[in-house]
Amino acid sequence: MDENKNYQYGIKSTLAQCWAISGVWFLQIELGATVMISTIVIGALENNASKDTNEFLTMTSEEASWFASLLYLFTPLGNLLSLLLLDRLGHKKCMILTNIPCLVAQIMLYFAENVKILYASSILMALSMGFSNAPSLAYAGEVCEPKLRGALTSALNIFYYAGSIILTMLYSFNMKWRLTVLMTSVFPILTIVILLTTPDSPMWLLAKGKHSKAHRNLSKLRGKVSYDKCENEFQEMVKYNMPSNNDEPHHKENTNIWKQLFEPEVVRPLRLMTIYFFYMNLLSGLPLLPYLVAIFNKFGAPVNVEWTISFSMFLSIIGSLIAVFLIRKLGKRFLTLFTLSVCSFCYIIIGLIGIYWKNAESITSWTILVLFLTTIFISSIGITPVSWTLVTEIFPAKCRNILCSICTGLCFVITFFMTKYYPEFSILVEFYNVFTIFGIFGLIGCVYFYFCLPETENKTLQEITEFFK
């Protein structure tokens, strides 16, 4: 067995890595709650729909689409800010800083007196989301050993959906969106406390020339093992960060980070991830989240909409738990192809039933609802967790931070356009035709990934980089 792939550590190492990555997990809880805030606010305020008699705010459909989409429009700016500070401050400090605008935004929402304040809070949450992505994803990929990286980073989605379900269940109980948002402000505070106890990434410390501290932190991350026991992995990290003698001339020619962005091992994975994020948005339902209240009402099934939204998030948690185990057994490539194809067929069937089978409305409404919930469940097993896991490992070390920022920024730009213009697109092509069109595009994506997506599971970061050269 290749020792570079499977270093001989015990249960203490696994627990140490879980603790190190727990700060990232709590950031995901925060992110999941943040993304769902627009769902409960729009559901409560759009066209004066609030069930709270003390609520005085209301918003039009146009204002609702802006409030929902601003969360994604300004996320790339947060990515840019983290890009400017990440190399200087490191992952840990950047992850701590990202909680501050999120906390301020939640307080602003609680005291909001007009739609403009809602917009401002949405922009602050967007900056927080964007600022957190690159440091958290890069950190998660760097602190885990290869055999655990896929499982531990795919668990990010479990905590993301946990944040979503906590927010939606709190709202289902009290039906007061302001109180719900205020209660979730505990997450940024807890995240800061946890992050203060976690070590810096050994990879980042090596890049800063702090070899002794990097070796010490690696020892902590592997269960406080002796330096000798983690020496092989440490030398692999050193090799990964430092060019070999043969590569020295080439390295000197490419000291400009922007020139490195045009090298094949950078361009190819960036193109792949941009296309992957497009299909993840298309078939995971992410751009539809702010409109779930209206969508479930349109389906017509006799269910409590708020609890159905909570149930959909519960399905996502179950799917993410399953993904943690399946990624190691089946690999990311198989899960991508399987879940993308299933979601595509479900969307096509939803569209066809909605357009052509209108005679038995009760059966139709339940069938459509079940199929839609199936896509949420299936996407949480494959295309959603795999997309974020790939980001943590697919880019070369020399420019991983900047590429994580660019890639996540592109993801949220895609989400912005899909979220902002979903209402107009739905009117243009009719509601159920949206699902048919998305499904057909999804099948095209299956063909692309069959030929272009490599298997990265249980491979070292060096081996993954070599594939794209």
Short mmCIF file of C-alpha atoms in Angstrom, two decimals:
data_model
loop_
_atom_site.label_atom_id
_atom_site.label_comp_id
_atom_site.label_asym_id
_atom_site.label_seq_id
_atom_site.Cartn_x
_atom_site.Cartn_y
_atom_site.Cartn_z
CA MET A 1 0.00 0.00 0.00
CA ASP A 2 1.33 3.44 -0.89
CA GLU A 3 2.31 5.13 2.35
CA ASN A 4 1.78 8.54 0.78
CA LYS A 5 -1.86 7.73 0.41
CA ASN A 6 -2.46 5.98 3.75
CA TYR A 7 -0.27 7.18 6.59
CA GLN A 8 -0.36 4.93 9.63
CA TYR A 9 -2.19 6.98 12.28
CA GLY A 10 -4.76 5.91 14.85
CA ILE A 11 -8.09 7.10 16.23
CA LYS A 12 -6.44 10.02 18.03
CA SER A 13 -5.42 11.40 14.66
CA THR A 14 -8.99 11.19 13.36
CA LEU A 15 -10.35 12.94 16.46
CA ALA A 16 -7.68 15.65 16.24
CA GLN A 17 -8.56 16.32 12.60
CA CYS A 18 -12.27 16.41 13.46
CA TRP A 19 -11.59 19.01 16.13
CA ALA A 20 -9.41 21.08 13.80
CA ILE A 21 -12.09 21.09 11.12
CA SER A 22 -14.93 21.71 13.61
CA GLY A 23 -14.48 25.47 13.19
CA VAL A 24 -15.13 25.03 9.48
CA TRP A 25 -18.16 22.87 10.28
CA PHE A 26 -19.62 25.61 12.48
CA LEU A 27 -19.01 28.14 9.72
CA GLN A 28 -21.10 25.87 7.51
CA ILE A 29 -23.92 25.87 10.09
CA GLU A 30 -23.76 29.66 9.98
CA LEU A 31 -23.74 29.63 6.17
CA GLY A 32 -26.71 27.23 5.96
CA ALA A 33 -28.75 29.45 8.28
CA THR A 34 -27.73 32.57 6.34
CA VAL A 35 -28.83 31.14 2.99
CA MET A 36 -32.26 30.21 4.37
CA ILE A 37 -32.91 33.63 5.95
CA SER A 38 -34.16 34.97 2.62
CA THR A 39 -36.62 32.05 2.40
CA ILE A 40 -38.36 32.85 5.68
CA VAL A 41 -38.19 36.63 5.22
CA ILE A 42 -39.63 36.54 1.69
CA GLY A 43 -42.22 33.94 2.73
CA ALA A 44 -43.31 36.25 5.56
CA LEU A 45 -43.17 39.65 3.87
CA GLU A 46 -43.80 39.20 0.13
CA ASN A 47 -47.14 40.78 -0.74
CA ASN A 48 -47.92 41.24 2.97
CA ALA A 49 -48.01 37.48 3.65
CA SER A 50 -46.82 37.62 7.28
CA LYS A 51 -48.72 35.54 9.85
CA ASP A 52 -47.32 37.74 12.62
CA THR A 53 -49.92 40.42 13.44
CA ASN A 54 -47.22 42.69 14.87
CA GLU A 55 -45.17 42.70 11.64
CA PHE A 56 -45.31 46.03 9.79
CA LEU A 57 -42.86 45.38 6.93
CA THR A 58 -43.89 44.16 3.49
CA MET A 59 -42.15 43.75 0.12
CA THR A 60 -43.15 43.40 -3.52
CA SER A 61 -42.10 40.48 -5.75
CA GLU A 62 -39.42 42.67 -7.37
CA GLU A 63 -38.02 43.67 -3.97
CA ALA A 64 -38.08 40.03 -2.90
CA SER A 65 -36.01 38.95 -5.93
CA TRP A 66 -33.41 41.63 -5.16
CA PHE A 67 -33.26 40.73 -1.47
CA ALA A 68 -32.74 37.07 -2.36
CA SER A 69 -30.16 37.62 -5.09
CA LEU A 70 -28.06 40.32 -3.36
CA LEU A 71 -26.89 37.53 -1.06
CA TYR A 72 -25.04 36.05 -4.05
CA LEU A 73 -24.19 39.22 -6.02
CA PHE A 74 -21.80 40.58 -3.36
CA THR A 75 -20.32 37.23 -2.36
CA PRO A 76 -17.50 37.52 -4.97
CA LEU A 77 -16.49 40.81 -3.35
CA GLY A 78 -16.10 38.91 -0.09
CA ASN A 79 -14.01 36.36 -1.99
CA LEU A 80 -11.77 39.18 -3.24
CA LEU A 81 -11.31 40.60 0.25
CA SER A 82 -10.31 37.19 1.60
CA LEU A 83 -7.93 36.79 -1.34
CA LEU A 84 -6.14 40.01 -0.35
CA LEU A 85 -5.82 39.00 3.30
CA LEU A 86 -5.54 35.20 3.27
CA ASP A 87 -1.83 34.83 2.53
CA ARG A 88 -0.98 37.51 5.08
CA LEU A 89 -3.28 36.51 7.96
CA GLY A 90 -3.72 32.79 7.32
CA HIS A 91 -6.86 30.64 7.26
CA LYS A 92 -7.60 30.73 10.98
CA LYS A 93 -7.65 34.52 11.44
CA CYS A 94 -9.66 35.01 8.26
CA MET A 95 -12.26 32.49 9.42
CA ILE A 96 -12.55 34.36 12.73
CA LEU A 97 -12.98 37.74 10.99
CA THR A 98 -15.76 36.45 8.73
CA ASN A 99 -18.13 36.09 11.70
CA ILE A 100 -18.21 39.81 12.47
CA PRO A 101 -20.20 41.09 9.43
CA CYS A 102 -22.54 38.11 9.77
CA LEU A 103 -23.32 38.99 13.38
CA VAL A 104 -23.87 42.66 12.50
CA ALA A 105 -26.21 41.68 9.64
CA GLN A 106 -28.34 39.50 11.91
CA ILE A 107 -28.75 42.34 14.42
CA MET A 108 -29.66 44.72 11.57
CA LEU A 109 -32.32 42.29 10.35
CA TYR A 110 -33.88 42.07 13.78
CA PHE A 111 -34.27 45.86 13.98
CA ALA A 112 -35.04 46.41 10.25
CA GLU A 113 -37.65 49.12 9.65
CA ASN A 114 -37.62 49.21 5.83
CA VAL A 115 -36.58 47.21 2.79
CA LYS A 116 -33.35 49.19 2.36
CA ILE A 117 -32.08 47.86 5.68
CA LEU A 118 -32.98 44.35 4.48
CA TYR A 119 -30.87 44.98 1.37
CA ALA A 120 -27.95 46.26 3.47
CA SER A 121 -28.07 43.21 5.76
CA SER A 122 -28.19 40.91 2.74
CA ILE A 123 -25.05 42.58 1.35
CA LEU A 124 -23.25 42.16 4.70
CA MET A 125 -24.21 38.49 4.83
CA ALA A 126 -22.96 38.10 1.27
CA LEU A 127 -19.60 39.63 2.18
CA SER A 128 -19.36 37.27 5.15
CA MET A 129 -20.21 34.23 3.00
CA GLY A 130 -17.67 35.18 0.35
CA PHE A 131 -14.96 35.99 2.87
CA SER A 132 -15.36 32.62 4.59
CA ASN A 133 -15.30 30.34 1.55
CA ALA A 134 -11.67 30.38 0.43
CA PRO A 135 -10.03 30.14 3.89
CA SER A 136 -12.44 27.48 5.16
CA LEU A 137 -12.30 25.27 2.07
CA ALA A 138 -8.51 25.56 1.70
CA TYR A 139 -8.03 24.89 5.42
CA ALA A 140 -10.29 21.82 5.31
CA GLY A 141 -8.34 20.37 2.39
CA GLU A 142 -4.94 21.05 3.95
CA VAL A 143 -5.34 19.77 7.52
CA CYS A 144 -6.83 16.36 6.62
CA GLU A 145 -4.81 13.31 5.62
CA PRO A 146 -5.71 11.87 2.17
CA LYS A 147 -7.78 8.89 3.35
CA LEU A 148 -9.99 11.12 5.54
CA ARG A 149 -10.11 14.24 3.38
CA GLY A 150 -13.09 13.15 1.28
CA ALA A 151 -15.20 12.06 4.27
CA LEU A 152 -14.40 15.00 6.54
CA THR A 153 -14.83 17.66 3.86
CA SER A 154 -18.02 16.10 2.51
CA ALA A 155 -19.34 16.40 6.08
CA LEU A 156 -19.32 20.17 5.48
CA ASN A 157 -22.68 19.74 3.79
CA ILE A 158 -24.15 17.98 6.82
CA PHE A 159 -23.46 21.05 8.93
CA TYR A 160 -24.58 23.40 6.16
CA TYR A 161 -27.97 21.70 6.05
CA ALA A 162 -28.04 21.48 9.85
CA GLY A 163 -27.88 25.30 9.89
CA SER A 164 -30.72 25.44 7.37
CA ILE A 165 -32.96 23.04 9.27
CA ILE A 166 -32.30 24.76 12.62
CA LEU A 167 -33.38 28.10 11.15
CA THR A 168 -36.48 26.72 9.38
CA MET A 169 -37.59 24.67 12.39
CA LEU A 170 -37.21 27.64 14.73
CA TYR A 171 -39.36 29.64 12.34
CA SER A 172 -41.92 26.84 12.05
CA PHE A 173 -42.33 26.91 15.84
CA ASN A 174 -42.55 30.64 16.47
CA MET A 175 -43.57 32.05 13.02
CA LYS A 176 -41.64 35.26 13.84
CA TRP A 177 -38.80 35.80 11.39
CA ARG A 178 -37.12 38.55 13.45
CA LEU A 179 -36.91 36.39 16.57
CA THR A 180 -35.67 33.44 14.49
CA VAL A 181 -32.82 35.48 12.98
CA LEU A 182 -31.83 36.83 16.39
CA MET A 183 -31.68 33.31 17.88
CA THR A 184 -29.29 32.14 15.15
CA SER A 185 -26.82 34.92 16.05
CA VAL A 186 -25.41 32.47 18.61
CA PHE A 187 -23.62 30.61 15.78
CA PRO A 188 -21.03 33.30 14.90
CA ILE A 189 -20.14 33.65 18.60
CA LEU A 190 -19.68 29.89 19.05
CA THR A 191 -17.64 29.68 15.84
CA ILE A 192 -15.18 32.32 17.03
CA VAL A 193 -14.70 30.50 20.35
CA ILE A 194 -13.98 27.18 18.59
CA LEU A 195 -11.63 28.68 16.01
CA LEU A 196 -9.49 30.23 18.75
CA THR A 197 -8.58 26.69 19.87
CA THR A 198 -7.64 25.21 16.46
CA PRO A 199 -4.13 25.20 14.89
CA ASP A 200 -3.01 27.02 11.75
CA SER A 201 -2.63 24.98 8.55
CA PRO A 202 0.83 23.36 8.24
CA MET A 203 0.74 24.08 4.49
CA TRP A 204 0.29 27.81 5.10
CA LEU A 205 3.04 27.82 7.73
CA LEU A 206 5.40 26.09 5.28
CA ALA A 207 4.60 28.69 2.64
CA LYS A 208 5.57 31.33 5.22
CA GLY A 209 8.87 29.55 5.92
CA LYS A 210 7.83 28.50 9.44
CA HIS A 211 8.99 24.87 9.17
CA SER A 212 9.29 24.14 12.89
CA LYS A 213 5.80 25.39 13.70
CA ALA A 214 4.39 23.58 10.64
CA HIS A 215 5.90 20.29 11.83
CA ARG A 216 4.58 20.92 15.34
CA ASN A 217 1.07 21.68 14.08
CA LEU A 218 1.09 18.60 11.86
CA SER A 219 1.99 16.53 14.92
CA LYS A 220 -1.01 18.03 16.76
CA LEU A 221 -3.30 17.38 13.81
CA ARG A 222 -2.27 13.72 13.78
CA GLY A 223 -3.08 13.14 17.44
CA LYS A 224 0.12 14.55 18.98
CA VAL A 225 2.23 11.81 17.44
CA SER A 226 6.04 11.99 17.45
CA TYR A 227 7.79 14.00 14.75
CA ASP A 228 9.26 10.76 13.38
CA LYS A 229 5.85 9.20 12.86
CA CYS A 230 4.56 12.11 10.76
CA GLU A 231 7.91 12.76 9.03
CA ASN A 232 6.90 11.11 5.73
CA GLU A 233 3.75 13.21 5.44
CA PHE A 234 5.63 16.35 6.45
CA GLN A 235 8.27 15.77 3.77
CA GLU A 236 5.46 15.23 1.23
CA MET A 237 4.07 18.63 2.24
CA VAL A 238 7.49 20.25 1.92
CA LYS A 239 7.90 18.71 -1.54
CA TYR A 240 4.41 19.89 -2.48
CA ASN A 241 5.14 23.47 -1.40
CA MET A 242 8.70 23.76 -2.66
CA PRO A 243 9.85 23.29 -6.28
CA SER A 244 12.44 20.66 -7.01
CA ASN A 245 15.87 21.60 -8.39
CA ASN A 246 14.77 20.58 -11.88
CA ASP A 247 11.81 22.91 -11.62
CA GLU A 248 13.81 25.88 -10.30
CA PRO A 249 14.23 27.74 -13.63
CA HIS A 250 10.60 27.20 -14.48
CA HIS A 251 9.62 28.40 -11.01
CA LYS A 252 11.61 31.61 -11.35
CA GLU A 253 9.96 32.35 -14.66
CA ASN A 254 6.56 31.99 -13.05
CA THR A 255 6.90 33.98 -9.83
CA ASN A 256 4.00 36.18 -10.91
CA ILE A 257 0.90 34.52 -9.48
CA TRP A 258 -1.28 35.85 -12.30
CA LYS A 259 0.93 34.17 -14.92
CA GLN A 260 0.54 30.89 -13.07
CA LEU A 261 -3.24 31.12 -13.51
CA PHE A 262 -2.82 30.36 -17.21
CA GLU A 263 -0.89 27.13 -16.72
CA PRO A 264 -2.71 23.88 -17.73
CA GLU A 265 -2.84 22.48 -14.17
CA VAL A 266 -4.74 25.64 -13.19
CA VAL A 267 -6.92 26.35 -16.23
CA ARG A 268 -8.23 22.79 -16.60
CA PRO A 269 -9.50 22.28 -13.04
CA LEU A 270 -10.88 25.85 -12.95
CA ARG A 271 -12.88 25.19 -16.12
CA LEU A 272 -14.07 21.88 -14.72
CA MET A 273 -15.18 23.43 -11.42
CA THR A 274 -16.98 26.33 -13.12
CA ILE A 275 -19.03 23.86 -15.17
CA TYR A 276 -19.54 21.67 -12.09
CA PHE A 277 -20.90 24.61 -10.09
CA PHE A 278 -23.25 25.50 -12.95
CA TYR A 279 -24.80 22.04 -12.84
CA MET A 280 -24.80 21.96 -9.05
CA ASN A 281 -26.86 25.17 -9.07
CA LEU A 282 -29.08 23.92 -11.86
CA LEU A 283 -30.17 20.68 -10.21
CA SER A 284 -29.65 21.06 -6.45
CA GLY A 285 -32.42 23.63 -6.06
CA LEU A 286 -30.08 26.25 -4.53
CA PRO A 287 -31.36 29.20 -6.64
CA LEU A 288 -34.95 28.14 -5.84
CA LEU A 289 -34.53 28.27 -2.03
CA PRO A 290 -35.79 31.86 -1.56
CA TYR A 291 -38.95 30.96 -3.50
CA LEU A 292 -39.73 27.60 -1.85
CA VAL A 293 -42.89 28.92 -0.17
CA ALA A 294 -44.33 29.99 -3.53
CA ILE A 295 -43.06 26.83 -5.30
CA PHE A 296 -44.63 24.45 -2.76
CA ASN A 297 -47.88 26.41 -2.96
CA LYS A 298 -47.75 26.07 -6.76
CA PHE A 299 -47.33 22.29 -6.48
CA GLY A 300 -50.67 22.29 -4.66
CA ALA A 301 -50.07 19.40 -2.24
CA PRO A 302 -52.10 19.78 1.00
CA VAL A 303 -49.08 20.23 3.32
CA ASN A 304 -47.83 22.79 5.81
CA VAL A 305 -45.31 24.72 3.71
CA GLU A 306 -43.03 25.80 6.57
CA TRP A 307 -42.69 22.25 7.92
CA THR A 308 -42.22 20.88 4.40
CA ILE A 309 -39.26 23.24 3.94
CA SER A 310 -37.82 21.97 7.25
CA PHE A 311 -38.38 18.39 6.08
CA SER A 312 -36.54 19.10 2.82
CA MET A 313 -33.55 20.32 4.84
CA PHE A 314 -33.77 17.18 6.99
CA LEU A 315 -33.58 15.08 3.81
CA SER A 316 -30.48 17.03 2.83
CA ILE A 317 -28.82 16.21 6.15
CA ILE A 318 -29.60 12.49 5.70
CA GLY A 319 -28.21 12.66 2.15
CA SER A 320 -25.05 14.39 3.34
CA LEU A 321 -24.52 11.74 6.03
CA ILE A 322 -24.84 9.02 3.41
CA ALA A 323 -22.38 10.91 1.19
CA VAL A 324 -19.71 10.80 3.92
CA PHE A 325 -19.67 7.00 3.67
CA LEU A 326 -20.37 6.61 -0.05
CA ILE A 327 -17.66 8.99 -1.27
CA ARG A 328 -14.93 6.66 0.03
CA LYS A 329 -16.61 3.51 -1.27
CA LEU A 330 -17.94 4.67 -4.67
CA GLY A 331 -15.76 7.70 -5.43
CA LYS A 332 -16.69 11.23 -6.42
CA ARG A 333 -16.93 10.49 -10.15
CA PHE A 334 -19.58 7.76 -9.80
CA LEU A 335 -21.63 9.79 -7.30
CA THR A 336 -21.56 12.79 -9.62
CA LEU A 337 -22.79 10.85 -12.65
CA PHE A 338 -25.42 8.93 -10.68
CA THR A 339 -26.94 11.84 -8.76
CA LEU A 340 -26.82 14.24 -11.71
CA SER A 341 -28.67 11.77 -13.94
CA VAL A 342 -31.32 10.95 -11.28
CA CYS A 343 -31.98 14.66 -10.58
CA SER A 344 -32.20 15.36 -14.32
CA PHE A 345 -34.79 12.64 -14.91
CA CYS A 346 -36.82 13.76 -11.87
CA TYR A 347 -36.88 17.35 -13.14
CA ILE A 348 -37.98 16.24 -16.60
CA ILE A 349 -40.77 14.09 -15.12
CA ILE A 350 -41.92 17.00 -12.89
CA GLY A 351 -42.15 19.22 -15.97
CA LEU A 352 -44.01 16.66 -18.06
CA ILE A 353 -46.50 15.79 -15.31
CA GLY A 354 -47.16 19.44 -14.54
CA ILE A 355 -47.87 20.25 -18.18
CA TYR A 356 -49.64 17.14 -19.51
CA TRP A 357 -51.23 15.32 -16.50
CA LYS A 358 -53.73 17.68 -14.93
CA ASN A 359 -56.77 15.42 -14.61
CA ALA A 360 -55.96 13.86 -11.22
CA GLU A 361 -54.82 16.95 -9.32
CA SER A 362 -54.40 15.34 -5.88
CA ILE A 363 -52.21 12.53 -7.24
CA THR A 364 -50.34 14.95 -9.48
CA SER A 365 -49.54 17.41 -6.68
CA TRP A 366 -48.23 14.69 -4.35
CA THR A 367 -46.19 13.04 -7.14
CA ILE A 368 -44.56 16.33 -8.10
CA LEU A 369 -43.78 17.19 -4.46
CA VAL A 370 -42.22 13.76 -3.85
CA LEU A 371 -40.11 14.03 -7.01
CA PHE A 372 -38.88 17.50 -6.04
CA LEU A 373 -37.99 16.36 -2.52
CA THR A 374 -36.21 13.39 -4.13
CA THR A 375 -33.98 15.76 -6.12
CA ILE A 376 -33.09 17.65 -2.91
CA PHE A 377 -32.21 14.35 -1.21
CA ILE A 378 -30.25 12.88 -4.13
CA SER A 379 -28.30 16.08 -4.88
CA SER A 380 -27.19 16.20 -1.22
CA ILE A 381 -25.66 12.73 -1.67
CA GLY A 382 -23.60 13.62 -4.73
CA ILE A 383 -23.33 16.81 -6.75
CA THR A 384 -23.56 19.24 -3.81
CA PRO A 385 -21.02 17.72 -1.35
CA VAL A 386 -18.73 16.55 -4.16
CA SER A 387 -18.55 20.07 -5.64
CA TRP A 388 -17.20 21.60 -2.43
CA THR A 389 -14.94 18.62 -1.73
CA LEU A 390 -13.34 18.97 -5.18
CA VAL A 391 -12.61 22.65 -4.54
CA THR A 392 -10.54 21.73 -1.49
CA GLU A 393 -8.25 19.37 -3.40
CA ILE A 394 -8.26 19.96 -7.15
CA PHE A 395 -6.07 23.09 -7.36
CA PRO A 396 -2.24 23.22 -7.09
CA ALA A 397 -0.76 24.55 -3.82
CA LYS A 398 1.07 27.49 -5.42
CA CYS A 399 -2.21 29.29 -6.10
CA ARG A 400 -4.88 27.31 -4.24
CA ASN A 401 -6.02 30.27 -2.14
CA ILE A 402 -6.62 32.55 -5.10
CA LEU A 403 -8.30 29.77 -7.08
CA CYS A 404 -10.61 28.84 -4.20
CA SER A 405 -11.64 32.50 -4.08
CA ILE A 406 -12.14 32.77 -7.84
CA CYS A 407 -13.99 29.47 -8.05
CA THR A 408 -16.39 30.12 -5.18
CA GLY A 409 -16.91 33.64 -6.50
CA LEU A 410 -17.91 32.24 -9.89
CA CYS A 411 -20.24 29.80 -8.15
CA PHE A 412 -22.10 32.60 -6.39
CA VAL A 413 -22.23 34.74 -9.53
CA ILE A 414 -23.98 31.81 -11.22
CA THR A 415 -26.30 31.49 -8.21
CA PHE A 416 -27.05 35.23 -8.32
CA PHE A 417 -28.19 35.19 -11.94
CA MET A 418 -30.24 32.02 -11.49
CA THR A 419 -31.86 33.38 -8.31
CA LYS A 420 -32.50 36.91 -9.59
CA TYR A 421 -33.99 35.90 -12.92
CA TYR A 422 -35.78 32.69 -11.91
CA PRO A 423 -39.16 34.55 -11.52
CA GLU A 424 -38.84 36.14 -14.98
CA PHE A 425 -37.66 32.88 -16.56
CA SER A 426 -40.56 31.02 -14.94
CA ILE A 427 -43.04 33.49 -16.43
CA LEU A 428 -41.33 33.39 -19.84
CA VAL A 429 -41.33 29.61 -20.34
CA GLU A 430 -44.10 28.72 -17.82
CA PHE A 431 -43.50 27.25 -14.36
CA TYR A 432 -43.26 23.52 -15.14
CA ASN A 433 -41.24 23.99 -18.33
CA VAL A 434 -38.44 25.38 -16.13
CA PHE A 435 -37.96 21.89 -14.65
CA THR A 436 -38.01 20.20 -18.06
CA ILE A 437 -35.36 22.57 -19.44
CA PHE A 438 -33.16 22.17 -16.37
CA GLY A 439 -33.44 18.38 -16.61
CA ILE A 440 -32.45 18.26 -20.28
CA PHE A 441 -29.39 20.42 -19.57
CA GLY A 442 -28.56 18.09 -16.70
CA LEU A 443 -28.37 15.09 -19.04
CA ILE A 444 -25.96 17.05 -21.25
CA GLY A 445 -23.86 17.60 -18.11
CA CYS A 446 -23.76 13.85 -17.47
CA VAL A 447 -22.11 13.34 -20.86
CA TYR A 448 -19.54 16.07 -20.16
CA PHE A 449 -18.55 14.72 -16.73
CA TYR A 450 -18.36 11.16 -18.05
CA PHE A 451 -15.49 12.20 -20.31
CA CYS A 452 -13.88 15.03 -18.30
CA LEU A 453 -14.20 14.34 -14.56
CA PRO A 454 -11.31 12.34 -13.02
CA GLU A 455 -11.50 10.32 -9.82
CA THR A 456 -9.72 12.14 -6.98
CA GLU A 457 -10.71 9.96 -4.04
CA ASN A 458 -7.80 8.56 -2.00
CA LYS A 459 -5.25 10.44 -4.10
CA THR A 460 -2.66 12.84 -2.69
CA LEU A 461 -2.88 16.52 -3.63
CA GLN A 462 0.32 16.05 -5.66
CA GLU A 463 -1.21 13.21 -7.70
CA ILE A 464 -4.34 15.25 -8.41
CA THR A 465 -2.23 18.20 -9.61
CA GLU A 466 -0.16 15.90 -11.86
CA PHE A 467 -3.34 14.69 -13.58
CA PHE A 468 -4.14 18.15 -14.93
CA LYS A 469 -0.64 18.94 -16.23
#
